[in-house]
XYZ file of C-alpha atoms in Angstrom:
387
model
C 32.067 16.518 -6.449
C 31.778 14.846 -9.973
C 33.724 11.288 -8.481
C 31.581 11.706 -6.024
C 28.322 12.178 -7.807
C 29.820 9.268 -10.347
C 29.959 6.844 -7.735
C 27.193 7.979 -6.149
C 24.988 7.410 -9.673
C 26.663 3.808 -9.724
C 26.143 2.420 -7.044
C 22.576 3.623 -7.336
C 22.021 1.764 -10.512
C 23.727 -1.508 -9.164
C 21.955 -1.595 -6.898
C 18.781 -0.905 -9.060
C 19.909 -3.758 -11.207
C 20.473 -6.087 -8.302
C 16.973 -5.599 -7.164
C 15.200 -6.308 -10.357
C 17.282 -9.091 -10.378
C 16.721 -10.974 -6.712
C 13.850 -9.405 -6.082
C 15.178 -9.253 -2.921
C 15.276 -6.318 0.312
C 18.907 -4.832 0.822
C 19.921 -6.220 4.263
C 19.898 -3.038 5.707
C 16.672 -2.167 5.119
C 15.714 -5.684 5.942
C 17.327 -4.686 9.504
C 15.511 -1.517 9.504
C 12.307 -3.267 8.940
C 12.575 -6.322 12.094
C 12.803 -3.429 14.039
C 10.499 -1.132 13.191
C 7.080 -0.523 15.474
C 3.795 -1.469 14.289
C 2.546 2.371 13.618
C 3.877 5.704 13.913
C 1.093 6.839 16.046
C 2.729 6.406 19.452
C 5.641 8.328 17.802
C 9.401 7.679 18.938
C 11.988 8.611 21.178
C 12.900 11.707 19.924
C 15.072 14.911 20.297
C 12.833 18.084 20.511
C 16.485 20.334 20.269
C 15.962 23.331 17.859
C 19.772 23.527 17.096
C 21.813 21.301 14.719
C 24.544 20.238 16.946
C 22.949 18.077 19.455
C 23.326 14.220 20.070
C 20.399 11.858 20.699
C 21.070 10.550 23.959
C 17.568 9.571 24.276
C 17.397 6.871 21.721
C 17.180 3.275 22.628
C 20.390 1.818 21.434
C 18.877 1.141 18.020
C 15.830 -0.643 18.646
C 12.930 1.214 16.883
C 12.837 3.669 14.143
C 15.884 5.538 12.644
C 14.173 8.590 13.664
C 15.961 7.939 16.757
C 19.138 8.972 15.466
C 18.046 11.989 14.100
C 17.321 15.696 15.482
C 14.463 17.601 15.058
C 14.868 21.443 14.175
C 13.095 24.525 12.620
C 13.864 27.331 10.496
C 12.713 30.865 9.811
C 11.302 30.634 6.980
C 9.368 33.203 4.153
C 5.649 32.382 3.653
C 5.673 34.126 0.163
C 9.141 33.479 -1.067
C 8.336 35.588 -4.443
C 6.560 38.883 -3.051
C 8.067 42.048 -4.253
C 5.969 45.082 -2.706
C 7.216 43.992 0.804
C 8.782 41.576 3.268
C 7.044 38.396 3.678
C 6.156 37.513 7.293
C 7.996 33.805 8.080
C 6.937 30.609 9.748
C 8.531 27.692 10.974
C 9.177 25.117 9.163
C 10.322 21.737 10.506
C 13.141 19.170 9.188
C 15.506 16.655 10.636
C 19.411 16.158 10.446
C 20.599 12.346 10.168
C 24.458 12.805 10.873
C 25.354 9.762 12.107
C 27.296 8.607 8.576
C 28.337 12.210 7.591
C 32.302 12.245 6.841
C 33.738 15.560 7.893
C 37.103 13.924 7.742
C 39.953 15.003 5.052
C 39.687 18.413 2.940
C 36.020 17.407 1.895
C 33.398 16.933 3.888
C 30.718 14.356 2.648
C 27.299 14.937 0.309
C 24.076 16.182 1.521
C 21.141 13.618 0.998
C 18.373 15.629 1.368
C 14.728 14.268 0.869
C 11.499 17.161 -0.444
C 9.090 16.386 1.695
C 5.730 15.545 0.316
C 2.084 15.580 1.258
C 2.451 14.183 4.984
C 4.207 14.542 8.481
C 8.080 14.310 7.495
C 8.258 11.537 10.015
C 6.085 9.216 7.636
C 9.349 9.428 5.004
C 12.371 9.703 7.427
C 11.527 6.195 8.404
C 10.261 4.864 5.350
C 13.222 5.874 2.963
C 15.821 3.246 2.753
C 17.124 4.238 -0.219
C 19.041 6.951 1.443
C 19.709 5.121 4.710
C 21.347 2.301 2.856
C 23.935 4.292 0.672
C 24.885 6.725 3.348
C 27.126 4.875 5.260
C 28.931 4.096 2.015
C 28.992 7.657 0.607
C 29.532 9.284 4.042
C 26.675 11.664 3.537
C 24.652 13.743 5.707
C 20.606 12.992 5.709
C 18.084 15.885 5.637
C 14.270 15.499 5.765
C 12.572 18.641 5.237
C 8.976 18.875 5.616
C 6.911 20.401 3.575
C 4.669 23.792 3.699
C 1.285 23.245 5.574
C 1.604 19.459 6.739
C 3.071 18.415 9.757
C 4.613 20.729 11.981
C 5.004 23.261 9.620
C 2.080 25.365 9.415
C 2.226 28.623 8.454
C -1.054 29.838 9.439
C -2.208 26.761 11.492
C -3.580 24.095 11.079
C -7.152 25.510 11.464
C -6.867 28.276 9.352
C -4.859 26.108 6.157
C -8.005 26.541 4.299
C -8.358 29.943 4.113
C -4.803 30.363 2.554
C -4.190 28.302 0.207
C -3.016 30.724 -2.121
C 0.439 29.429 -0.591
C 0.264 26.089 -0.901
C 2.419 25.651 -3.921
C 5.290 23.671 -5.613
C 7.123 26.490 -6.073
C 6.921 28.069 -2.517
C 7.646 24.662 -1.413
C 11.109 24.275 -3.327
C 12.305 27.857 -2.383
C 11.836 27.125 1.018
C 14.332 23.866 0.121
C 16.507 25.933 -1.509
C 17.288 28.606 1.376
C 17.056 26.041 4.128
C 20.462 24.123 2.194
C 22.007 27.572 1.932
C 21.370 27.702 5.776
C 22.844 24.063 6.433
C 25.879 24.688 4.142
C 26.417 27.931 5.813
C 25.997 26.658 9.345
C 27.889 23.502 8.634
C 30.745 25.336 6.621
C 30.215 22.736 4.013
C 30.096 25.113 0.958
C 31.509 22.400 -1.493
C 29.241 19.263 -0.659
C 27.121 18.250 -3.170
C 23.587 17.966 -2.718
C 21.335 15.367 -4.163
C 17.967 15.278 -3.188
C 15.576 12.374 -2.984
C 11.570 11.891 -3.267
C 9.296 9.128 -4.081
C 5.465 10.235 -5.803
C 4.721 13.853 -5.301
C 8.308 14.413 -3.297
C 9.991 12.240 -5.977
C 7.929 15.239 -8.536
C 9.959 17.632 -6.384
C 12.943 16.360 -6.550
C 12.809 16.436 -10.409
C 11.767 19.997 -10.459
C 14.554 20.990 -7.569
C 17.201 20.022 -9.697
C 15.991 21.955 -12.833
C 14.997 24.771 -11.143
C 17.931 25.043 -8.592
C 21.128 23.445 -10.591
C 23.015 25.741 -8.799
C 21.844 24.460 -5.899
C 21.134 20.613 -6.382
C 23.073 18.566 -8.365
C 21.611 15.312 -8.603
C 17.863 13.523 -8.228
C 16.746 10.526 -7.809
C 13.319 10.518 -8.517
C 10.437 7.730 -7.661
C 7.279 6.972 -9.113
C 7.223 10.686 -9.856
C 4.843 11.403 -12.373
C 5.715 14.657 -13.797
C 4.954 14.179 -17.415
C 0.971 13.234 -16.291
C -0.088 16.835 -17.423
C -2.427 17.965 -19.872
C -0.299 19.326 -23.036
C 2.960 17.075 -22.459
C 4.414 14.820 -25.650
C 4.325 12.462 -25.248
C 0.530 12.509 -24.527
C -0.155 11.145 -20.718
C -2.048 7.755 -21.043
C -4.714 8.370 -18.765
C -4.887 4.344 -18.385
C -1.345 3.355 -17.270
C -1.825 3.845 -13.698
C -4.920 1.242 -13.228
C -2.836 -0.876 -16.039
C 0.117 -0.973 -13.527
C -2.656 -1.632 -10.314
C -4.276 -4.183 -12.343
C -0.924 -6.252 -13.184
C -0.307 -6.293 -9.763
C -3.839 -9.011 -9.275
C -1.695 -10.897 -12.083
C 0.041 -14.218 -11.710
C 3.053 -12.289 -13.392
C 2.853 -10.471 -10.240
C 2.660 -13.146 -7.683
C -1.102 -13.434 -7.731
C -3.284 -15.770 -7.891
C -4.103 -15.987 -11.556
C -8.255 -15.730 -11.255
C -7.536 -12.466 -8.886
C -7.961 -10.142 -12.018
C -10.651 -11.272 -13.772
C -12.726 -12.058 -10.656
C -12.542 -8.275 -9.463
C -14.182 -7.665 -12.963
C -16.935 -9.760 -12.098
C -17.335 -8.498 -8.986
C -17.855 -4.873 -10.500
C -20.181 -6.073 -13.703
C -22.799 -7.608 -10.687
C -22.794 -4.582 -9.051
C -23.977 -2.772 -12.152
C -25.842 -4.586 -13.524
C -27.531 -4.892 -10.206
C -27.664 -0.850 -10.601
C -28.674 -0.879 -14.164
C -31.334 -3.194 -13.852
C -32.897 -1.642 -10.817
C -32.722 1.544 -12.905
C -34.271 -0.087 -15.694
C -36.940 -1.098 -13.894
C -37.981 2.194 -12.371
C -38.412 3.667 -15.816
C -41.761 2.211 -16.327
C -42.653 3.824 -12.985
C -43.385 7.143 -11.140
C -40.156 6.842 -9.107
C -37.530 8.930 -9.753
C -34.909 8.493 -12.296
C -32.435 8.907 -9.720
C -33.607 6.258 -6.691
C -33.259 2.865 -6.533
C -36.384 0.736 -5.478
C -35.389 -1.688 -2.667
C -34.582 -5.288 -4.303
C -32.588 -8.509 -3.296
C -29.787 -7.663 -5.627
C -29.666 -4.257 -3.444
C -29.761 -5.995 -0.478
C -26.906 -8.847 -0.948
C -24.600 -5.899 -1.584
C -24.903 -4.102 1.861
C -24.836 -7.509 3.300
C -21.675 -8.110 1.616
C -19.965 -5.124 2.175
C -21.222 -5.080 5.676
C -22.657 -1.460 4.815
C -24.514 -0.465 8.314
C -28.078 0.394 8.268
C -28.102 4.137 8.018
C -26.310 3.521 4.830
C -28.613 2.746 2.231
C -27.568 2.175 -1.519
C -30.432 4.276 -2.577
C -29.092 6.414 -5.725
C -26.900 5.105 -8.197
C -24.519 7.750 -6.883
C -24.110 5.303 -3.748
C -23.644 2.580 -5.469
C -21.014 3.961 -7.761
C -19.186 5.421 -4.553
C -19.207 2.268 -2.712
C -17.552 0.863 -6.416
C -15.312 3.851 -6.093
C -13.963 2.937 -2.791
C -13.123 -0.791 -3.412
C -11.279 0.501 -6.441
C -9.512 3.051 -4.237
C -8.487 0.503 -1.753
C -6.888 -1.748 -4.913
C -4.659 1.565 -5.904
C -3.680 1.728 -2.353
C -2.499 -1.580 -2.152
C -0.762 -1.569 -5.422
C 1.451 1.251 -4.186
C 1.927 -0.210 -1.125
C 2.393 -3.749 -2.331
C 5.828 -4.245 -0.429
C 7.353 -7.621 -0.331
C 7.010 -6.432 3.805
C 4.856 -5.354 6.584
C 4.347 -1.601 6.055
C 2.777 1.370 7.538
C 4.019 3.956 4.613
C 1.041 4.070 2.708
C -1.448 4.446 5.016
C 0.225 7.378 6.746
C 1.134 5.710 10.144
C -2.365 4.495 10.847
C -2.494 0.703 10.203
C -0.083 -1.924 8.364
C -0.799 -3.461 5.507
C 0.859 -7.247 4.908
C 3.859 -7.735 2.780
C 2.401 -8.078 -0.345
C -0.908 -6.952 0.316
C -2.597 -7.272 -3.241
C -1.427 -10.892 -2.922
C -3.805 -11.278 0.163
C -6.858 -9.211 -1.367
C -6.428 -11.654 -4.303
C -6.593 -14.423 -1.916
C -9.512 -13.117 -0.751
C -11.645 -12.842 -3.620
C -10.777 -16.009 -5.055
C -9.724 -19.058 -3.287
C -11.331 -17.959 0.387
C -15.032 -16.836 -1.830
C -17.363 -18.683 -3.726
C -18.213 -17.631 -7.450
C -21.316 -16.793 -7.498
C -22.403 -13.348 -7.466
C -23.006 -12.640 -3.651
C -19.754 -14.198 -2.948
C -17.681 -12.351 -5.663
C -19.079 -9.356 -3.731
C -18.246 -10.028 -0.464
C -14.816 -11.480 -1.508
C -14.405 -7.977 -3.197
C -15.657 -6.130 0.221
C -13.080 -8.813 2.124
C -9.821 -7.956 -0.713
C -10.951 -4.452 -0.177
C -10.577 -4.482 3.760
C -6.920 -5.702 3.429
């Protein structure tokens, strides 16, 4: 287990290094990617078995998503993992088993990849995590995607009654029910002695983390990305409540491929909006109107037109003006974590693709397809926005 987790850490960090490097998409995944369908809507060929032990026969030879090659199963398991007054009632909770690369040959069988499941329909991240796809052939290991409490499939009350109990919506429940569904697989697969290293990328990456120091016994390696977990209130170092739009913002850089206007253009874009606001605010002081309503003015008006805003959507409070600011800067953090060197449907959950390199084409937008005056830094910002 130690060669293996050794070897395991290496190759990791090569190919880290090599990426950094080149810049470039591991040829797998590349593969992975000139296959893969447009959205995960229409879902894929899949097996609906609920044991382990079952072949996809159903695939189609390769072509799609590497779901295909997967099974689809559920497991028993505790809605309230910590209770102590009485048994907790159970629901079923849904993962997949990738075996396809797993050695069972020799006295050892191989490691356990297994990926925490984050805030989505585990499909989203089966299909979307190369990182474990890639090295598993190499390392021989087994792939398990376990979805997580109260999205997806697994719903312990349903997904119409989620609201009303919340009170089990957790972290914690969420990594118990990890921990007793790998004590299930080991048991089932009589694989007592293979390690398990678990995977996750933002909240699941977060998990993953906190898995391995909560469960050593259980989990012996992480590889954790883009996960956050020192961004609480109390942590030293202190959380910079500024890095994240400093690492969006670098991305509408020319260090980052951007055009090199792309940045300071957005700005511009935002200061016309409020001072469009401020002055219309300004304006209504010296009047009866209320504090809080805008007065209908041209300044108003070229910003619906350029964010195509329809008419029963007036920019009449300064709340809707600072919304509609508060979406275009939302749709620039979206991109920025989604700002793939390829086509991708990860980070909007399924339901459209975004470009390779998608802040790259906002930037375009907003500065070499717009003019520079003030209704055209708006509507550029409405057009980098749509991306």
């Amino acid at each position: 287990a130690a060669m293996t987790m050794a070897r395991l850490m290496l190759a990791a960090l090569t190919l880290a290094m090599a990426a950094v490097t080149l810049g470039a998409v591991h040829p797998t995944a590349q593969k992975h990617l000139a296959k893969a369908k447009p959205s995960p809507s229409s879902l894929w060929a899949m097996p609906h078995s609920h044991h382990h032990h079952q072949d996809d026969d159903d695939g189609e030879d390769g072509d799609g998503h590497v779901i295909e090659s997967c099974t689809e199963n559920y497991v028993d398991s505790y809605i309230d993992h910590f209770t102590w007054t009485k048994e907790s009632p159970t629901y079923r909770q849904r993962y997949f088993i990738c075996g396809q690369h797993w050695n069972t040959k020799g006295d050892k069988n191989g490691p356990i990849f297994f990926y925490t499941g984050n805030e989505a329909d585990v499909t989203l991240y089966l299909n979307a995590t190369g990182f474990m796809w890639e090295f598993a052939p190499e390392m021989g290991a087994l792939l398990v995607f376990a979805e997580h409490r109260y999205y997806g499939k697994s719903q312990p009350f349903g997904k119409a009654d989620a609201r009303k109990h919340l009170e089990y919506l957790s972290s914690e429940q969420a990594l118990a029910d990890y921990a007793d569904l790998i004590f299930r697989i080991k048991l089932e697969y009589n694989c007592p002695d293979s390690p398990v290293i678990a995977f996750g990328g933002s909240y699941g990456g977060m998990l993953s983390s906190w898995f391995r120091m909560k469960y050593p016994h259980i989990v012996d390696g992480a590889f954790a990305a883009s996960a956050p977990i020192w961004s609480f209130l109390g942590e030293q170092p202190r959380y910079d409540p500024g890095s994240f739009a400093q690492v969006v913002t670098y991305d509408a850089t020319a260090a980052a491929g951007a055009h090199p206007e792309c940045a300071g253009n957005v700005r511009k874009a935002f200061k016309h909006m409020a001072d469009a606001t401020h002055a219309n605010v300004h304006a209504n002081a010296h009047t009866d109107a209320d504090a809080d309503v805008l007065s209908p003015s041209n300044d108003l008006d070229v910003m619906s037109k350029a964010f195509r805003l329809c008419d029963g959507v007036p920019l009449s409070t300064e709340d809707d003006v600072a919304s509609l600011m508060m979406w275009a800067q939302t749709a620039f953090d979206y991109m920025a974590m989604g700002n793939y060197p390829y086509a991708s449907d990860y980070i909007l959950n399924g339901d459209a693709n975004l470009p390779a390199f998608p802040m790259r084409v906002a930037c375009d937008a907003i500065t070499r397809d717009s003019p520079q005056d003030a209704a055209g830094l708006m509507s550029g910002l409405a057009q980098a926005a749509g991306v």
